[in-house]
CSV table of C-alpha atoms in Angstrom, one decimal:
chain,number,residue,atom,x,y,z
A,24,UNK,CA,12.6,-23.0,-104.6
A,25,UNK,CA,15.1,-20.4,-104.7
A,26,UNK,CA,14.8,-16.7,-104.8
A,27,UNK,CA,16.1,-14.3,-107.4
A,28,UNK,CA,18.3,-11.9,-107.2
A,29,UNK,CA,15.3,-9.4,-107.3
A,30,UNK,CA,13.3,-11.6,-104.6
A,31,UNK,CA,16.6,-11.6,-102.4
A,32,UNK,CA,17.1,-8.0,-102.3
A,33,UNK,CA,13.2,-7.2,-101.8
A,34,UNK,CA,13.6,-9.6,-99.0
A,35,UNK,CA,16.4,-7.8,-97.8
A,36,UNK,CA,14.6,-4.4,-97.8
A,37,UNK,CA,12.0,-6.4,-95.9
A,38,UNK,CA,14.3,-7.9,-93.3
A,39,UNK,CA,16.1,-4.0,-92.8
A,40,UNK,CA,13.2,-1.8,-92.7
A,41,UNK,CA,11.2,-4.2,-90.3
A,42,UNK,CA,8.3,-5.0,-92.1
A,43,UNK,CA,6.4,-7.5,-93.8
A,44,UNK,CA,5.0,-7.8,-97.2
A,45,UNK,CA,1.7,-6.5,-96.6
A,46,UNK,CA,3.4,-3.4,-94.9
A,47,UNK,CA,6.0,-3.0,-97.9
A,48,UNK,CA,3.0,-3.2,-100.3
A,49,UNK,CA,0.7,-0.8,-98.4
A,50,UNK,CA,4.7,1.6,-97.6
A,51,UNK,CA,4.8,1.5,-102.0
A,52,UNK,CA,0.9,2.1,-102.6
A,53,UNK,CA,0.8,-1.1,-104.9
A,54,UNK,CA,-1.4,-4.4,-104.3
A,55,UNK,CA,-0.4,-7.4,-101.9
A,56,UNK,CA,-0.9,-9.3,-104.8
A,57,UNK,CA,1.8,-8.2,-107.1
A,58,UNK,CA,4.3,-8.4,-103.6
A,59,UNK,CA,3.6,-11.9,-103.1
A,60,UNK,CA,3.4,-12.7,-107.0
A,61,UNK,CA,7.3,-12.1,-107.0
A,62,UNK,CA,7.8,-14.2,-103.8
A,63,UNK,CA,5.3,-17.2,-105.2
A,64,UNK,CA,5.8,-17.0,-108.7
A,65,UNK,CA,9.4,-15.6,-108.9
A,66,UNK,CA,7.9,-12.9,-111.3
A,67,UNK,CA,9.9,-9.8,-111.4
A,68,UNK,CA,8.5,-6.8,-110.8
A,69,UNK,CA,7.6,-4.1,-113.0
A,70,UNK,CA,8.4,-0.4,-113.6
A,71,UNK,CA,5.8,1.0,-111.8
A,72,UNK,CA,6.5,-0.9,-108.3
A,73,UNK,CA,10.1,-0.6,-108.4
A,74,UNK,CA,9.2,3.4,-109.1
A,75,UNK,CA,7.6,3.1,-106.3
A,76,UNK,CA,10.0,1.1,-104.1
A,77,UNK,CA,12.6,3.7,-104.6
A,78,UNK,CA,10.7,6.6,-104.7
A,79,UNK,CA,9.5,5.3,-100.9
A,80,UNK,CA,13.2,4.1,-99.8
A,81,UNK,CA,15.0,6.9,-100.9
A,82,UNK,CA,17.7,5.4,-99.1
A,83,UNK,CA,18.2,2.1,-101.0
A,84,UNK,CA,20.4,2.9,-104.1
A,85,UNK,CA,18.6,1.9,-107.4
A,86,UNK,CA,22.1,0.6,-108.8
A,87,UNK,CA,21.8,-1.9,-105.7
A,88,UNK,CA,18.1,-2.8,-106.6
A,89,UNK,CA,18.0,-2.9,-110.2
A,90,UNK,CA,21.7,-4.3,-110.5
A,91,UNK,CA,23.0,-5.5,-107.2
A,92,UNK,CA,26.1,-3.7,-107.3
A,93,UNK,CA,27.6,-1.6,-105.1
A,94,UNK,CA,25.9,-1.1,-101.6
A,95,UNK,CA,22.2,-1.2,-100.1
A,96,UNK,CA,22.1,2.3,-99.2
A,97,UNK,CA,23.1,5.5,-100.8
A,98,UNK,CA,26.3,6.6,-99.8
A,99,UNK,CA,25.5,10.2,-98.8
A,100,UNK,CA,28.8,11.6,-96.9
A,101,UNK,CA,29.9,13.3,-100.3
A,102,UNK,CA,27.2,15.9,-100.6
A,103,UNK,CA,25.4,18.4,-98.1
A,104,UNK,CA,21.3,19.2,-97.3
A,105,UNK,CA,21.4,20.3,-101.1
A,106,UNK,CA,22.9,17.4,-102.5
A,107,UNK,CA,25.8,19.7,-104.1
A,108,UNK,CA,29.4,17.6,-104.0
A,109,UNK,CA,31.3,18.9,-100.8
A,110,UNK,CA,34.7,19.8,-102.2
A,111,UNK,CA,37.7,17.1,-100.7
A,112,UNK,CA,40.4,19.1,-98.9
A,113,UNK,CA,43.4,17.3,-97.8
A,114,UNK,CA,45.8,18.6,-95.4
């Protein structure tokens, strides 16, 4: 059987981060059983656990997870510590 798109990029978040299902599930705070629902059953997941998922990886870009565009991770290097836009100079 083969994945989703959702299933690929949990799987994906798996591979990166090093850990397994049960560690994701325990990472998020939700049940093992709704983590290896989406694996067995292809089911997607629900609000609360993708909450979750981002809220714990606040590295992973939603727009990646939710849509799969654009990249994994956040692309930080246009903001400083306060996440205020870091004015572009060109010489």
């Amino acid at each position: 059987m083969t994945q989703n798109a959702v299933q690929q990029r949990i799987s994906r978040i798996i591979t990166e981060k090093k850990l397994s299902i049960n560690k994701l599930a325990n990472a998020i705070g939700v049940p093992n059983n709704i983590l290896y629902s989406i694996f067995k059953n292809g089911t997607n997941p629900g609000y609360e656990t993708i909450y979750k998922l981002l809220d714990r990886f606040k590295d992973i870009s939603a727009e990646w997870f939710i849509r799969g565009e654009g990249n994994m991770y956040k692309n930080y290097s246009h903001f400083d510590h306060v996440g205020e836009p870091i004015e572009q100079y060109h010489v």
